[in-house]
Short mmCIF file of C-alpha atoms and ligand atoms in Angstrom, two decimals:
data_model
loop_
_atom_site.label_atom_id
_atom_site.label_comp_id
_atom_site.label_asym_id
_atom_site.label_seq_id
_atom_site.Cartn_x
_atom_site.Cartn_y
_atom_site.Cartn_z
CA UNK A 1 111.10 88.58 128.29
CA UNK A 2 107.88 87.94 130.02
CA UNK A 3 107.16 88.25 134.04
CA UNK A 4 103.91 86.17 135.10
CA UNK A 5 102.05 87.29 137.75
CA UNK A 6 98.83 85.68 139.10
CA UNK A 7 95.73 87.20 138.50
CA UNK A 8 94.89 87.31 142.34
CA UNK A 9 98.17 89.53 142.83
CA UNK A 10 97.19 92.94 144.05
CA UNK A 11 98.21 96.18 141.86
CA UNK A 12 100.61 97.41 144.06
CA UNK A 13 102.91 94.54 143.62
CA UNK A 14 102.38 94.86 139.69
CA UNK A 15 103.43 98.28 139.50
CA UNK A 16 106.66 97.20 141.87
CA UNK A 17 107.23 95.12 139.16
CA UNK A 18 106.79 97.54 136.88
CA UNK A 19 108.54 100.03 138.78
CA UNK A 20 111.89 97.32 138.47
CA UNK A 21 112.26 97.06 135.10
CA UNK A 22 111.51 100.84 134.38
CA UNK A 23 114.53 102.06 136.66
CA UNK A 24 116.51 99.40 134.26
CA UNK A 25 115.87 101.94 131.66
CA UNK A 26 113.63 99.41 130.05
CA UNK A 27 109.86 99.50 128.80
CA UNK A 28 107.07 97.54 130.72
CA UNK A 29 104.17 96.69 129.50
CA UNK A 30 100.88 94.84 131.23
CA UNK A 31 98.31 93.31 130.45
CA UNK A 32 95.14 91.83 132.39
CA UNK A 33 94.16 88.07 131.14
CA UNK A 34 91.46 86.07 132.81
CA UNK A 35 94.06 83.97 134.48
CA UNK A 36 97.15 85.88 134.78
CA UNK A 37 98.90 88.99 134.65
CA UNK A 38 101.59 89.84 132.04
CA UNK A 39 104.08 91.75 131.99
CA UNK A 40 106.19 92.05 128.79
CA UNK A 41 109.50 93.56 128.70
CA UNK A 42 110.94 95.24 126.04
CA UNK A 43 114.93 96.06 126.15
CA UNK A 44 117.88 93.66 126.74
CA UNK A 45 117.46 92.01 130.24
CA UNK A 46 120.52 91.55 132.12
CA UNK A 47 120.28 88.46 133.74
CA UNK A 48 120.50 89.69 137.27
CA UNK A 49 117.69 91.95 136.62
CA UNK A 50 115.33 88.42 135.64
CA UNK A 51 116.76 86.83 138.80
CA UNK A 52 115.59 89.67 140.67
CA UNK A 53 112.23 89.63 139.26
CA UNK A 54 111.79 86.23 139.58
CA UNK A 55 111.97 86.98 143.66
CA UNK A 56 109.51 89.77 143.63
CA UNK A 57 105.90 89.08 145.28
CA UNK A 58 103.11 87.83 142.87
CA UNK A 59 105.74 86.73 140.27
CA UNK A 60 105.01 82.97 139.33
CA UNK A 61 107.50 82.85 136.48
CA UNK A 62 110.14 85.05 134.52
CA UNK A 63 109.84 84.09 130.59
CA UNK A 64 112.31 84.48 127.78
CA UNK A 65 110.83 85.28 124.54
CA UNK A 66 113.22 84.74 121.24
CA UNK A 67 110.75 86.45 118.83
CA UNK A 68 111.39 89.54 117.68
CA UNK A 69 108.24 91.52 117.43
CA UNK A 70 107.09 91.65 121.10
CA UNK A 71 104.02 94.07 121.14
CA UNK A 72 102.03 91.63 118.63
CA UNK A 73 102.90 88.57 120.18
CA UNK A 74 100.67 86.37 121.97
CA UNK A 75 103.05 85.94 124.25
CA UNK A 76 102.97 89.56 125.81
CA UNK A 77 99.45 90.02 125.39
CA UNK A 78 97.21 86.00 125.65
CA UNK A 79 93.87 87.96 125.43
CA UNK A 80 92.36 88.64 121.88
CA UNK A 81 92.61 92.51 120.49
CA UNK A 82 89.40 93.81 120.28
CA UNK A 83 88.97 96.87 118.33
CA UNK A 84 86.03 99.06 119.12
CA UNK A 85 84.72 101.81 116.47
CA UNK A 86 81.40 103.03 116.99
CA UNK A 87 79.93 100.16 118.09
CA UNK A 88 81.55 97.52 115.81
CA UNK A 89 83.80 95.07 117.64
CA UNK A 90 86.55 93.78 115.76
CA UNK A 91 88.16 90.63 116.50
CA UNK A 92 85.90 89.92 119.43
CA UNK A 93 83.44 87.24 118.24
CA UNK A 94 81.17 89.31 116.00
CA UNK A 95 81.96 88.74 112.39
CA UNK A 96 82.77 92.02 110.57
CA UNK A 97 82.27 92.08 106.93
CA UNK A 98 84.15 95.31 104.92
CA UNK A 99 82.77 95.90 100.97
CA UNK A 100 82.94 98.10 98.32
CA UNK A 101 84.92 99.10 95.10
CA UNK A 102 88.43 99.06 94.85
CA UNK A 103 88.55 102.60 94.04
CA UNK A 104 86.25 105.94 95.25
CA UNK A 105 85.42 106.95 91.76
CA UNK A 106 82.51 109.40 91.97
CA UNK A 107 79.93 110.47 94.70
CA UNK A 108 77.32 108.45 93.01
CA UNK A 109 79.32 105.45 92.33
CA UNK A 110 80.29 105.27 96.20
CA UNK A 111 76.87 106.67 97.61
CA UNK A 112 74.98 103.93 95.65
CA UNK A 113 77.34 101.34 96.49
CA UNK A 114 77.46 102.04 100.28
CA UNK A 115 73.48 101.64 100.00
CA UNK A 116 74.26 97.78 98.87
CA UNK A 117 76.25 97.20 101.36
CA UNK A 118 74.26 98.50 103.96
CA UNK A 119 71.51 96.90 103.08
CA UNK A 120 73.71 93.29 102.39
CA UNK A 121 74.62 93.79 106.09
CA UNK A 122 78.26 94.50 105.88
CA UNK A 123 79.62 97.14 108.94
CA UNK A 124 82.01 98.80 106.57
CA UNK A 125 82.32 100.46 103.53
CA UNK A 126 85.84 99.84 101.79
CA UNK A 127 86.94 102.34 98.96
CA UNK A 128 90.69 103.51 97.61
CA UNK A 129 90.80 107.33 97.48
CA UNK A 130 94.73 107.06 96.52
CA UNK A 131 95.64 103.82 94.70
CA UNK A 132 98.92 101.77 94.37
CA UNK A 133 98.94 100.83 90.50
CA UNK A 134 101.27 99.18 88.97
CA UNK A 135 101.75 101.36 85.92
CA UNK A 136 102.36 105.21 86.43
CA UNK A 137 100.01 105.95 84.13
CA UNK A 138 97.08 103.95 85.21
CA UNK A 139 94.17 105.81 87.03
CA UNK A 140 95.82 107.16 90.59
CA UNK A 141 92.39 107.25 92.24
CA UNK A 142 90.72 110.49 93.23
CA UNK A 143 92.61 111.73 96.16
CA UNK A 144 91.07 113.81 98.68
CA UNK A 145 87.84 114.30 96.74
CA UNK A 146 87.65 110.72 97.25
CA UNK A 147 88.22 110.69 101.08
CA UNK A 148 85.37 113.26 101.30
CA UNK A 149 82.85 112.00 98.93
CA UNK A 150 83.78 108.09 100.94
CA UNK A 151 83.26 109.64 104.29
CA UNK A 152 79.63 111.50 103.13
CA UNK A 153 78.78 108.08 101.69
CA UNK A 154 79.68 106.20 104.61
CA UNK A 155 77.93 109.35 107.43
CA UNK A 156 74.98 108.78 104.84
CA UNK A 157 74.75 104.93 105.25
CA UNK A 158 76.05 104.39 108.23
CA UNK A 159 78.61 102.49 107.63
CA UNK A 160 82.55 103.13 109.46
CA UNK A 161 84.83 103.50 106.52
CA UNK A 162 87.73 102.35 105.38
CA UNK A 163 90.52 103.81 103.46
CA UNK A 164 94.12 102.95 102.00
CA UNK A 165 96.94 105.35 102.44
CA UNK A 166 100.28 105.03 100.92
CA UNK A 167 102.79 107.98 102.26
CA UNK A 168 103.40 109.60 105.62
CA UNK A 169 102.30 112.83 104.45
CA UNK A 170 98.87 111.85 103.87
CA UNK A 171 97.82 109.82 107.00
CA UNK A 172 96.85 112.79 108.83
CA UNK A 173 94.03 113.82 106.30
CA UNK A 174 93.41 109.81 105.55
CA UNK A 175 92.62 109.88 109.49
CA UNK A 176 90.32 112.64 109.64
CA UNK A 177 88.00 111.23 106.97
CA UNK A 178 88.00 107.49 107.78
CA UNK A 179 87.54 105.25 110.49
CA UNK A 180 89.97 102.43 109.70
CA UNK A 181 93.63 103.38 107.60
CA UNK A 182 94.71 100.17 105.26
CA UNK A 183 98.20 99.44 104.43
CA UNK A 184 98.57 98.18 101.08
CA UNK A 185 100.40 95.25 100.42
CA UNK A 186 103.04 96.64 98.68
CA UNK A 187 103.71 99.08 101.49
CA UNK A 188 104.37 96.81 104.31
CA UNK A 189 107.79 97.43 105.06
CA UNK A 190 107.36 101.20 104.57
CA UNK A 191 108.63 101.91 107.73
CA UNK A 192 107.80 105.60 108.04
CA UNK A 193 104.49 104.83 106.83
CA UNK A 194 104.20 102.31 109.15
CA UNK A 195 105.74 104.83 112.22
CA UNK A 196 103.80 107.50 111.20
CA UNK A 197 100.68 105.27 111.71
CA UNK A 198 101.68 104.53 115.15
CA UNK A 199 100.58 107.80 116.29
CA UNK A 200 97.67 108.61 113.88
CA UNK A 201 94.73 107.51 116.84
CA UNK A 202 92.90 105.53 114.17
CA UNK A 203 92.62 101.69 113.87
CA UNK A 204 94.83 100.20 110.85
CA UNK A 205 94.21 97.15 108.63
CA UNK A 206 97.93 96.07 107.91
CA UNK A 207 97.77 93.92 104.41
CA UNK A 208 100.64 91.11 104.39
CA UNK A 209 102.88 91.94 101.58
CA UNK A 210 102.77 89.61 98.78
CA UNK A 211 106.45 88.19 99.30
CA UNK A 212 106.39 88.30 103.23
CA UNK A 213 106.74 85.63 106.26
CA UNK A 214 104.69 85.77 108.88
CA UNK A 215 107.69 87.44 110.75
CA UNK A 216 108.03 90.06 108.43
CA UNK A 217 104.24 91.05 108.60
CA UNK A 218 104.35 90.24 112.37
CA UNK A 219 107.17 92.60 112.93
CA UNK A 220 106.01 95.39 110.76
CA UNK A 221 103.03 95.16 112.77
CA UNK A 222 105.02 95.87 115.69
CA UNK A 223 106.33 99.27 114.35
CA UNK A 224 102.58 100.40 114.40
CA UNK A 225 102.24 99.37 117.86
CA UNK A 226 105.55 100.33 119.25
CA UNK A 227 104.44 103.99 118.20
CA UNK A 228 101.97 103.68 120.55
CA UNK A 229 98.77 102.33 118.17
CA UNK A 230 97.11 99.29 119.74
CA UNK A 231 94.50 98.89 117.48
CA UNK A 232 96.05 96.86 115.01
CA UNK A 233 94.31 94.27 112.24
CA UNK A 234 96.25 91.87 110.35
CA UNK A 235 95.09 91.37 106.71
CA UNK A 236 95.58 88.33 104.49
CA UNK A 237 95.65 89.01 100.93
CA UNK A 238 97.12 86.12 98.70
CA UNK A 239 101.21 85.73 98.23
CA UNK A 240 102.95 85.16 95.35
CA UNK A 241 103.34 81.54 94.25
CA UNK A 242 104.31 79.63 91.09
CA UNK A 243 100.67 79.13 90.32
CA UNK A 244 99.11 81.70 87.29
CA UNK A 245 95.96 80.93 87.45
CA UNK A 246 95.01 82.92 90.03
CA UNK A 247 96.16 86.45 90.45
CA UNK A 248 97.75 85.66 94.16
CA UNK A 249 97.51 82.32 96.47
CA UNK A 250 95.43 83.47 99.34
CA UNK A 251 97.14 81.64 102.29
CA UNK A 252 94.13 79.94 104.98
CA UNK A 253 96.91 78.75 106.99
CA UNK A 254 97.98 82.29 107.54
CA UNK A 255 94.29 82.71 109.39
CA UNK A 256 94.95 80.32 112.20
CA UNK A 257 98.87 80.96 112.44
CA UNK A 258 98.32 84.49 112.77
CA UNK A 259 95.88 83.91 115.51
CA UNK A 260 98.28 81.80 117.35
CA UNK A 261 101.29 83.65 116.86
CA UNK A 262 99.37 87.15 117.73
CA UNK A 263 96.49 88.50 119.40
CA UNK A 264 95.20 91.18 116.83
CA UNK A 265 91.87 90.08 114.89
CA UNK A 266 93.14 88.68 111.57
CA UNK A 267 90.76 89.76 108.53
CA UNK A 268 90.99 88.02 105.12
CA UNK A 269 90.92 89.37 101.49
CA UNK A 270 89.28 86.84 99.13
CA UNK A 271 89.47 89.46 96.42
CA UNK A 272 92.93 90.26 95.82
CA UNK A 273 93.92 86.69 96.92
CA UNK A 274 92.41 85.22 94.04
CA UNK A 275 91.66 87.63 91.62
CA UNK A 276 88.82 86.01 90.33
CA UNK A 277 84.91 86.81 90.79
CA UNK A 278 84.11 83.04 90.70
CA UNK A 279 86.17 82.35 93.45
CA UNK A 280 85.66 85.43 96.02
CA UNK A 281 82.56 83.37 97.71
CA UNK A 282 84.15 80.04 98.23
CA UNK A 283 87.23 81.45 99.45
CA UNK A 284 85.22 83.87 101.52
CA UNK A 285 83.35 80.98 103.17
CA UNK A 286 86.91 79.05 103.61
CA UNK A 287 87.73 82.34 105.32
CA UNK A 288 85.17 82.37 107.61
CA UNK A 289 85.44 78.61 108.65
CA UNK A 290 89.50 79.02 109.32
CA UNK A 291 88.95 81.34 111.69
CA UNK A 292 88.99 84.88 110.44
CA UNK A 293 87.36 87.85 112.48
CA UNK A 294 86.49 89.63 109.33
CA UNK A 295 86.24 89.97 105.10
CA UNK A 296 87.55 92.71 102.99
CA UNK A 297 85.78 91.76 100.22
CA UNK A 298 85.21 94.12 96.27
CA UNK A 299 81.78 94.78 95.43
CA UNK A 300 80.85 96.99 91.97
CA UNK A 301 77.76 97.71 90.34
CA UNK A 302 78.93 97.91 86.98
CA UNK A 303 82.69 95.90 87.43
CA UNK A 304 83.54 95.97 83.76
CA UNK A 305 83.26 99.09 83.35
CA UNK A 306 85.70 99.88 87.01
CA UNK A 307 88.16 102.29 86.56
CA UNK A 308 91.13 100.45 88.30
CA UNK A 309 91.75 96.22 86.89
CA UNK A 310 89.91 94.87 90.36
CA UNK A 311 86.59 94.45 88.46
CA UNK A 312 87.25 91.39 87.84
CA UNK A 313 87.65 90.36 91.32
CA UNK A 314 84.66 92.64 92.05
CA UNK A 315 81.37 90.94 93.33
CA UNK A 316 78.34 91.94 91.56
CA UNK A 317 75.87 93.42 94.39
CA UNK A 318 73.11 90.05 94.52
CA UNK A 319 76.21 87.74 95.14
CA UNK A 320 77.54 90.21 97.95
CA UNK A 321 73.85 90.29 99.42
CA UNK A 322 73.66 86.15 98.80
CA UNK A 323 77.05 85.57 100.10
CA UNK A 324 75.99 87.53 103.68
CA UNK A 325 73.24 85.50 104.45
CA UNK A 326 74.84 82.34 103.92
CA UNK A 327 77.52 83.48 106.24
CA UNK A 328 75.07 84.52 108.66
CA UNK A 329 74.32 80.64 108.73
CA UNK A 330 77.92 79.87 108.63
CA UNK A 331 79.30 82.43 111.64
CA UNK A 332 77.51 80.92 114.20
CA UNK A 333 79.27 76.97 113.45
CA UNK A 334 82.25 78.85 114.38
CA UNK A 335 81.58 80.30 117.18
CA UNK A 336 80.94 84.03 115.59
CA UNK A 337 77.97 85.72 115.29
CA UNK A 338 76.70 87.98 112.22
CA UNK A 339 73.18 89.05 111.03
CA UNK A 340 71.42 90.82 107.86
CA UNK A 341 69.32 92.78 108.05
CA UNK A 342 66.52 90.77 107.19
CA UNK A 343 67.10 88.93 110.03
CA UNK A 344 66.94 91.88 112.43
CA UNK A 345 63.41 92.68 112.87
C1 PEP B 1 93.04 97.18 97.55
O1 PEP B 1 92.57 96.83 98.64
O2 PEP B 1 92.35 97.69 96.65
C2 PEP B 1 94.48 96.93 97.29
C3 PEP B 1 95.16 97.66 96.42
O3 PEP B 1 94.94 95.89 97.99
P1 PEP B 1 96.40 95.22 98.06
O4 PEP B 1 97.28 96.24 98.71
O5 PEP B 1 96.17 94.00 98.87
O6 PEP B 1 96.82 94.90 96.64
MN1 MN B 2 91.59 96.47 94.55
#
């Protein structure tokens, strides 16, 4: 449930309000729009307790919401998320572009990559110390020697980092090298993961699993935030589908449903929702025009030879570089603003 309160009405009666629904036992939460106040409740209401509200001073209107994830939902919070790290805002306007390999494999491998990216005029360097593969035996990634030769790479450059982690145990050593956790998107619905993450003080990019709804991704969202982490991006990656021609179908609709289902910025993977090199810059540029706040996007100088399968997917550097200054011409025709360095004088 959701109590509406004008934006004129003065704090005191807000934290009456609030005051109400916390002696129910139950959790309020409020937040400041440019034309109202919200305040969403989380709990089962009684219905004498939303009668009651809907008396108090500065309450216009006493709201029942059916969905189940609460904390993500536009509903409780109309404003847009923005996250703020170091200077880059995410989800607020300014196009934020993350690149890299797939996988950390050596100091030089990420030091010379984060260069290219820097100089493309991407905000974020993207890397997998510890991989998900799909074999046991494939190449695991290089652990914490990868967190530490990502986070010299990205101090070098700078460039805020970027960083998947797949088990509870590890998200407290994930979180003092990098800037922004990932979820993978085969660990979605790892709930402790996912709990664990709601108290590790960093930003997290939450990929959509490959078989999820937009509930499902929505709600495991919520765990994240219900543990007390606001700073929450939602990540598009491709779904599985009938087709085989591609390695994954990356959804566009998900861009603008996401956005009006939710206020955290929504950020789009072009590589792992197609799987294909040829197709990373169109569906980048589709990205861009549905609506996304950001790009997660592979980048390798020397993608054949990659350690994990994602070369394939992997830009080579001069189409990364190309592909950022034509979106520097497309941000602005929807309403977002991004610039390369050549452009900054
Ligand atoms: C990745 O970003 O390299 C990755 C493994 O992504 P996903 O979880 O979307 O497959
Ligand atoms: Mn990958």
């Amino acid at each position: 449930m959701i109590v509406i309160a004008g934006v004129q009405t003065p704090e005191e009666h807000i934290q009456a309000i609030v005051a109400v629904i916390e002696k129910e036992g139950l959790q309020a939460h409020v937040s400041h729009g440019s034309d109202r106040t919200i305040i969403g409740l989380i709990g089962s209401v009684e219905p004498k307790l939303a009668e009651h509200l809907r008396q108090m001073k500065g309450v216009e209107n006493v709201v029942k919401i059916s969905k189940s994830y609460k904390l993500a939902s536009r509903d409780f919070h109309p404003e847009n998320t923005v996250i703020s790290i170091k200077g880059v805002n995410i989800g607020g306007g300014e196009l934020v572009i993350m690149g890299g390999p797939c996988a950390v494999e050596s100091a030089a491998q990420i030091d010379e990559i984060a260069a290219l990216v820097k100089a493309a005029g991407a905000q974020v360097l993207r890397g997998g110390a510890f991989k998900p593969r799909t074999g046991p035996y494939s190449f695991q990634g290089t652990g914490v020697e990868g967190l530490i030769m990502m986070a010299e790479a990205g101090k070098k450059h700078d460039l805020l980092t970027i960083t998947e982690v797949m088990t509870p145990e590890y998200v407290d050593i994930c979180a003092e090298y990098a800037d922004i956790l990932q979820v993978g998107t085969r660990n979605m619905q790892n709930f402790d993961l996912l709990r664990k993450l709601g108290t590790c003080g960093k930003p997290v990019l939450l990929k959509r699993g490959f078989s999820s709804t937009y509930d499902e991704f929505l709600n495991a969202a919520e765990y994240i935030l219900a543990g007390g982490n606001p700073n929450v991006m939602l990540c598009e990656r491709g779904i599985r589908t009938f087709e085989t021609y591609t390695r994954n179908t990356l959804d566009l609709s998900a861009i603008p449903v996401l956005q009006q289902l939710s206020h955290l910025p929504v950020i789009s993977d072009p590589s792992h929702g197609t799987g294909r090199r040829e197709l990373v810059v169109p569906m980048t540029k589709a990205s861009v025009a549905a609506g996304a706040d950001g790009l997660i996007i592979e980048m390798h100088t020397d993608p054949d030879n990659s350690m994990t399968g994602d070369g394939v997917q992997s830009l080579f550097p001069d189409q990364f570089s190309d592909l950022l200054k034509d979106l520097e011409l497309l941000a602005p025709a929807v309403g977002k603003t991004f610039h390369t360095p050549s452009t900054i004088s």
